[in-house]
Amino acid sequence: MADECVYVLDGKLDIEFDGTVHTAGRGQFVLLPHGVPHALRPGSTPPPRVIQISSPGGGTAWC
């Protein structure tokens, strides 16, 4: 299991969690903690460009 961090560089990203779909646009940051079921889908055409970082959950991560 890992925590996921997503930064949207361009376009829109649809994020589904807790039964709701949220849309993140350019310049927005999303933190998805480990253990939370989620799905990521393109929310724009062309698809979004993102930076995605995964880090083992449950501990301290240093970047």
mmCIF file of N, CA, C and O in Angstrom:
data_model
loop_
_atom_site.group_PDB
_atom_site.id
_atom_site.type_symbol
_atom_site.label_atom_id
_atom_site.label_comp_id
_atom_site.label_asym_id
_atom_site.label_seq_id
_atom_site.Cartn_x
_atom_site.Cartn_y
_atom_site.Cartn_z
ATOM 1 N N MET A 1 0.846 -1.185 0.000
ATOM 2 C CA MET A 1 0.000 0.000 0.000
ATOM 3 C C MET A 1 0.886 1.241 0.000
ATOM 4 O O MET A 1 1.918 1.275 0.639
ATOM 5 N N ALA A 2 0.410 2.262 -0.713
ATOM 6 C CA ALA A 2 1.179 3.491 -0.806
ATOM 7 C C ALA A 2 0.239 4.689 -0.821
ATOM 8 O O ALA A 2 -0.891 4.608 -1.300
ATOM 9 N N ASP A 3 0.722 5.806 -0.282
ATOM 10 C CA ASP A 3 0.038 7.078 -0.447
ATOM 11 C C ASP A 3 0.344 7.547 -1.860
ATOM 12 O O ASP A 3 1.451 7.331 -2.363
ATOM 13 N N GLU A 4 -0.608 8.197 -2.509
ATOM 14 C CA GLU A 4 -0.387 8.724 -3.851
ATOM 15 C C GLU A 4 -0.600 10.227 -3.848
ATOM 16 O O GLU A 4 -1.569 10.721 -3.275
ATOM 17 N N CYS A 5 0.310 10.932 -4.492
ATOM 18 C CA CYS A 5 0.207 12.374 -4.675
ATOM 19 C C CYS A 5 0.144 12.625 -6.179
ATOM 20 O O CYS A 5 0.947 12.077 -6.928
ATOM 21 N N VAL A 6 -0.788 13.455 -6.606
ATOM 22 C CA VAL A 6 -0.933 13.770 -8.021
ATOM 23 C C VAL A 6 -1.005 15.289 -8.166
ATOM 24 O O VAL A 6 -1.788 15.956 -7.482
ATOM 25 N N TYR A 7 -0.164 15.830 -9.068
ATOM 26 C CA TYR A 7 -0.198 17.252 -9.401
ATOM 27 C C TYR A 7 -0.580 17.359 -10.869
ATOM 28 O O TYR A 7 0.057 16.735 -11.724
ATOM 29 N N VAL A 8 -1.622 18.111 -11.179
ATOM 30 C CA VAL A 8 -2.103 18.245 -12.553
ATOM 31 C C VAL A 8 -1.349 19.389 -13.235
ATOM 32 O O VAL A 8 -1.450 20.545 -12.819
ATOM 33 N N LEU A 9 -0.590 19.029 -14.278
ATOM 34 C CA LEU A 9 0.174 20.021 -15.035
ATOM 35 C C LEU A 9 -0.700 20.718 -16.073
ATOM 36 O O LEU A 9 -0.543 21.914 -16.324
ATOM 37 N N ASP A 10 -1.596 19.955 -16.707
ATOM 38 C CA ASP A 10 -2.440 20.502 -17.757
ATOM 39 C C ASP A 10 -3.660 19.600 -17.940
ATOM 40 O O ASP A 10 -3.576 18.392 -17.719
ATOM 41 N N GLY A 11 -4.788 20.166 -18.326
ATOM 42 C CA GLY A 11 -6.004 19.382 -18.531
ATOM 43 C C GLY A 11 -6.754 19.161 -17.230
ATOM 44 O O GLY A 11 -6.544 19.871 -16.240
ATOM 45 N N LYS A 12 -7.613 18.142 -17.242
ATOM 46 C CA LYS A 12 -8.419 17.818 -16.057
ATOM 47 C C LYS A 12 -8.333 16.329 -15.775
ATOM 48 O O LYS A 12 -8.316 15.508 -16.687
ATOM 49 N N LEU A 13 -8.297 16.002 -14.493
ATOM 50 C CA LEU A 13 -8.229 14.624 -14.029
ATOM 51 C C LEU A 13 -9.434 14.349 -13.148
ATOM 52 O O LEU A 13 -9.703 15.100 -12.200
ATOM 53 N N ASP A 14 -10.192 13.297 -13.470
ATOM 54 C CA ASP A 14 -11.310 12.885 -12.630
ATOM 55 C C ASP A 14 -10.810 11.874 -11.609
ATOM 56 O O ASP A 14 -10.122 10.917 -11.967
ATOM 57 N N ILE A 15 -11.130 12.106 -10.338
ATOM 58 C CA ILE A 15 -10.718 11.232 -9.245
ATOM 59 C C ILE A 15 -11.982 10.754 -8.542
ATOM 60 O O ILE A 15 -12.778 11.573 -8.066
ATOM 61 N N GLU A 16 -12.169 9.448 -8.482
ATOM 62 C CA GLU A 16 -13.333 8.889 -7.806
ATOM 63 C C GLU A 16 -12.896 8.270 -6.487
ATOM 64 O O GLU A 16 -11.996 7.429 -6.457
ATOM 65 N N PHE A 17 -13.494 8.724 -5.388
ATOM 66 C CA PHE A 17 -13.298 8.104 -4.078
ATOM 67 C C PHE A 17 -14.490 8.441 -3.199
ATOM 68 O O PHE A 17 -15.186 9.409 -3.427
ATOM 69 N N ASP A 18 -14.739 7.600 -2.227
ATOM 70 C CA ASP A 18 -15.893 7.751 -1.335
ATOM 71 C C ASP A 18 -17.197 7.873 -2.115
ATOM 72 O O ASP A 18 -18.113 8.592 -1.710
ATOM 73 N N GLY A 19 -17.289 7.214 -3.292
ATOM 74 C CA GLY A 19 -18.517 7.220 -4.068
ATOM 75 C C GLY A 19 -18.802 8.510 -4.813
ATOM 76 O O GLY A 19 -19.887 8.696 -5.344
ATOM 77 N N THR A 20 -17.838 9.422 -4.830
ATOM 78 C CA THR A 20 -18.016 10.711 -5.491
ATOM 79 C C THR A 20 -16.888 10.945 -6.489
ATOM 80 O O THR A 20 -15.748 10.569 -6.228
ATOM 81 N N VAL A 21 -17.208 11.583 -7.612
ATOM 82 C CA VAL A 21 -16.185 11.938 -8.591
ATOM 83 C C VAL A 21 -15.843 13.413 -8.414
ATOM 84 O O VAL A 21 -16.724 14.276 -8.407
ATOM 85 N N HIS A 22 -14.560 13.688 -8.231
ATOM 86 C CA HIS A 22 -14.039 15.053 -8.103
ATOM 87 C C HIS A 22 -13.165 15.319 -9.320
ATOM 88 O O HIS A 22 -12.526 14.406 -9.831
ATOM 89 N N THR A 23 -13.110 16.560 -9.764
ATOM 90 C CA THR A 23 -12.269 16.918 -10.899
ATOM 91 C C THR A 23 -11.182 17.878 -10.442
ATOM 92 O O THR A 23 -11.470 18.894 -9.805
ATOM 93 N N ALA A 24 -9.936 17.525 -10.759
ATOM 94 C CA ALA A 24 -8.788 18.389 -10.455
ATOM 95 C C ALA A 24 -8.291 18.987 -11.769
ATOM 96 O O ALA A 24 -8.123 18.273 -12.761
ATOM 97 N N GLY A 25 -8.078 20.277 -11.775
ATOM 98 C CA GLY A 25 -7.606 20.980 -12.963
ATOM 99 C C GLY A 25 -6.163 21.411 -12.832
ATOM 100 O O GLY A 25 -5.498 21.160 -11.812
ATOM 101 N N ARG A 26 -5.687 22.081 -13.877
ATOM 102 C CA ARG A 26 -4.300 22.543 -13.933
ATOM 103 C C ARG A 26 -3.915 23.287 -12.645
ATOM 104 O O ARG A 26 -4.654 24.150 -12.168
ATOM 105 N N GLY A 27 -2.782 22.883 -12.077
ATOM 106 C CA GLY A 27 -2.262 23.534 -10.882
ATOM 107 C C GLY A 27 -2.800 22.978 -9.575
ATOM 108 O O GLY A 27 -2.396 23.433 -8.506
ATOM 109 N N GLN A 28 -3.670 21.986 -9.631
ATOM 110 C CA GLN A 28 -4.214 21.419 -8.393
ATOM 111 C C GLN A 28 -3.452 20.170 -7.980
ATOM 112 O O GLN A 28 -2.925 19.429 -8.809
ATOM 113 N N PHE A 29 -3.414 19.950 -6.665
ATOM 114 C CA PHE A 29 -2.697 18.845 -6.045
ATOM 115 C C PHE A 29 -3.713 17.969 -5.318
ATOM 116 O O PHE A 29 -4.620 18.488 -4.674
ATOM 117 N N VAL A 30 -3.534 16.660 -5.445
ATOM 118 C CA VAL A 30 -4.434 15.710 -4.788
ATOM 119 C C VAL A 30 -3.604 14.723 -3.979
ATOM 120 O O VAL A 30 -2.601 14.205 -4.467
ATOM 121 N N LEU A 31 -3.995 14.465 -2.730
ATOM 122 C CA LEU A 31 -3.358 13.446 -1.898
ATOM 123 C C LEU A 31 -4.369 12.341 -1.669
ATOM 124 O O LEU A 31 -5.478 12.584 -1.178
ATOM 125 N N LEU A 32 -3.987 11.119 -2.042
ATOM 126 C CA LEU A 32 -4.843 9.950 -1.854
ATOM 127 C C LEU A 32 -4.148 9.015 -0.871
ATOM 128 O O LEU A 32 -3.183 8.329 -1.221
ATOM 129 N N PRO A 33 -4.589 8.996 0.389
ATOM 130 C CA PRO A 33 -3.932 8.171 1.399
ATOM 131 C C PRO A 33 -4.107 6.683 1.106
ATOM 132 O O PRO A 33 -5.106 6.271 0.514
ATOM 133 N N HIS A 34 -3.121 5.896 1.523
ATOM 134 C CA HIS A 34 -3.200 4.447 1.307
ATOM 135 C C HIS A 34 -4.442 3.891 2.008
ATOM 136 O O HIS A 34 -4.901 4.430 3.006
ATOM 137 N N GLY A 35 -4.985 2.853 1.419
ATOM 138 C CA GLY A 35 -6.149 2.207 2.005
ATOM 139 C C GLY A 35 -7.479 2.806 1.592
ATOM 140 O O GLY A 35 -8.531 2.287 1.955
ATOM 141 N N VAL A 36 -7.459 3.917 0.858
ATOM 142 C CA VAL A 36 -8.700 4.533 0.403
ATOM 143 C C VAL A 36 -8.907 4.122 -1.061
ATOM 144 O O VAL A 36 -8.135 4.522 -1.929
ATOM 145 N N PRO A 37 -9.924 3.306 -1.354
ATOM 146 C CA PRO A 37 -10.164 2.909 -2.742
ATOM 147 C C PRO A 37 -10.447 4.133 -3.621
ATOM 148 O O PRO A 37 -11.191 5.032 -3.219
ATOM 149 N N HIS A 38 -9.827 4.166 -4.783
ATOM 150 C CA HIS A 38 -9.998 5.302 -5.671
ATOM 151 C C HIS A 38 -9.736 4.885 -7.116
ATOM 152 O O HIS A 38 -9.202 3.813 -7.369
ATOM 153 N N ALA A 39 -10.123 5.741 -8.039
ATOM 154 C CA ALA A 39 -9.868 5.527 -9.462
ATOM 155 C C ALA A 39 -9.519 6.876 -10.084
ATOM 156 O O ALA A 39 -10.095 7.906 -9.722
ATOM 157 N N LEU A 40 -8.560 6.865 -11.002
ATOM 158 C CA LEU A 40 -8.154 8.067 -11.721
ATOM 159 C C LEU A 40 -8.512 7.886 -13.186
ATOM 160 O O LEU A 40 -8.227 6.842 -13.772
ATOM 161 N N ARG A 41 -9.141 8.919 -13.779
ATOM 162 C CA ARG A 41 -9.525 8.858 -15.189
ATOM 163 C C ARG A 41 -9.299 10.220 -15.834
ATOM 164 O O ARG A 41 -9.448 11.255 -15.165
ATOM 165 N N PRO A 42 -8.993 10.216 -17.135
ATOM 166 C CA PRO A 42 -8.894 11.495 -17.844
ATOM 167 C C PRO A 42 -10.229 12.231 -17.776
ATOM 168 O O PRO A 42 -11.288 11.636 -17.971
ATOM 169 N N GLY A 43 -10.169 13.525 -17.511
ATOM 170 C CA GLY A 43 -11.374 14.341 -17.470
ATOM 171 C C GLY A 43 -11.400 15.361 -18.582
ATOM 172 O O GLY A 43 -12.239 16.258 -18.592
ATOM 173 N N SER A 44 -10.445 15.242 -19.524
ATOM 174 C CA SER A 44 -10.369 16.194 -20.625
ATOM 175 C C SER A 44 -9.784 15.501 -21.849
ATOM 176 O O SER A 44 -9.181 14.433 -21.760
ATOM 177 N N THR A 45 -9.984 16.143 -22.995
ATOM 178 C CA THR A 45 -9.377 15.689 -24.242
ATOM 179 C C THR A 45 -8.590 16.867 -24.795
ATOM 180 O O THR A 45 -9.171 17.939 -24.970
ATOM 181 N N PRO A 46 -7.292 16.720 -25.027
ATOM 182 C CA PRO A 46 -6.493 15.517 -24.803
ATOM 183 C C PRO A 46 -6.400 15.197 -23.307
ATOM 184 O O PRO A 46 -6.740 16.036 -22.467
ATOM 185 N N PRO A 47 -5.925 13.980 -22.987
ATOM 186 C CA PRO A 47 -5.825 13.574 -21.581
ATOM 187 C C PRO A 47 -4.915 14.526 -20.787
ATOM 188 O O PRO A 47 -4.041 15.181 -21.354
ATOM 189 N N PRO A 48 -5.121 14.590 -19.483
ATOM 190 C CA PRO A 48 -4.303 15.473 -18.656
ATOM 191 C C PRO A 48 -2.855 15.007 -18.585
ATOM 192 O O PRO A 48 -2.551 13.828 -18.761
ATOM 193 N N ARG A 49 -1.983 15.960 -18.338
ATOM 194 C CA ARG A 49 -0.584 15.643 -18.030
ATOM 195 C C ARG A 49 -0.432 15.835 -16.531
ATOM 196 O O ARG A 49 -0.841 16.860 -15.985
ATOM 197 N N VAL A 50 0.123 14.830 -15.850
ATOM 198 C CA VAL A 50 0.232 14.871 -14.396
ATOM 199 C C VAL A 50 1.605 14.404 -13.946
ATOM 200 O O VAL A 50 2.325 13.731 -14.684
ATOM 201 N N ILE A 51 1.953 14.770 -12.740
ATOM 202 C CA ILE A 51 3.087 14.183 -12.020
ATOM 203 C C ILE A 51 2.467 13.366 -10.900
ATOM 204 O O ILE A 51 1.647 13.889 -10.132
ATOM 205 N N GLN A 52 2.821 12.100 -10.836
ATOM 206 C CA GLN A 52 2.267 11.220 -9.810
ATOM 207 C C GLN A 52 3.410 10.618 -9.008
ATOM 208 O O GLN A 52 4.357 10.078 -9.566
ATOM 209 N N ILE A 53 3.301 10.712 -7.682
ATOM 210 C CA ILE A 53 4.323 10.193 -6.776
ATOM 211 C C ILE A 53 3.652 9.245 -5.801
ATOM 212 O O ILE A 53 2.616 9.582 -5.220
ATOM 213 N N SER A 54 4.220 8.061 -5.645
ATOM 214 C CA SER A 54 3.729 7.087 -4.668
ATOM 215 C C SER A 54 4.786 6.906 -3.594
ATOM 216 O O SER A 54 5.969 6.838 -3.888
ATOM 217 N N SER A 55 4.338 6.825 -2.349
ATOM 218 C CA SER A 55 5.253 6.647 -1.228
ATOM 219 C C SER A 55 4.651 5.611 -0.283
ATOM 220 O O SER A 55 3.440 5.649 -0.027
ATOM 221 N N PRO A 56 5.462 4.714 0.227
ATOM 222 C CA PRO A 56 4.920 3.726 1.162
ATOM 223 C C PRO A 56 4.143 4.432 2.276
ATOM 224 O O PRO A 56 4.604 5.396 2.850
ATOM 225 N N GLY A 57 2.942 3.936 2.543
ATOM 226 C CA GLY A 57 2.110 4.539 3.572
ATOM 227 C C GLY A 57 2.474 4.057 4.954
ATOM 228 O O GLY A 57 3.176 3.065 5.124
ATOM 229 N N GLY A 58 2.025 4.798 5.945
ATOM 230 C CA GLY A 58 2.215 4.372 7.328
ATOM 231 C C GLY A 58 3.525 4.804 7.939
ATOM 232 O O GLY A 58 3.828 4.472 9.076
ATOM 233 N N GLY A 59 4.314 5.546 7.230
ATOM 234 C CA GLY A 59 5.599 5.982 7.772
ATOM 235 C C GLY A 59 5.900 7.401 7.339
ATOM 236 O O GLY A 59 5.050 8.094 6.789
ATOM 237 N N THR A 60 7.099 7.835 7.585
ATOM 238 C CA THR A 60 7.527 9.166 7.192
ATOM 239 C C THR A 60 8.255 9.065 5.859
ATOM 240 O O THR A 60 9.117 8.225 5.682
ATOM 241 N N ALA A 61 7.877 9.931 4.926
ATOM 242 C CA ALA A 61 8.536 9.957 3.612
ATOM 243 C C ALA A 61 9.296 11.261 3.481
ATOM 244 O O ALA A 61 8.789 12.323 3.827
ATOM 245 N N TRP A 62 10.513 11.195 3.012
ATOM 246 C CA TRP A 62 11.345 12.373 2.809
ATOM 247 C C TRP A 62 11.574 12.548 1.326
ATOM 248 O O TRP A 62 11.885 11.608 0.633
ATOM 249 N N CYS A 63 11.383 13.745 0.829
ATOM 250 C CA CYS A 63 11.623 14.028 -0.594
ATOM 251 C C CYS A 63 12.760 15.009 -0.731
ATOM 252 O O CYS A 63 12.968 15.852 0.054
#
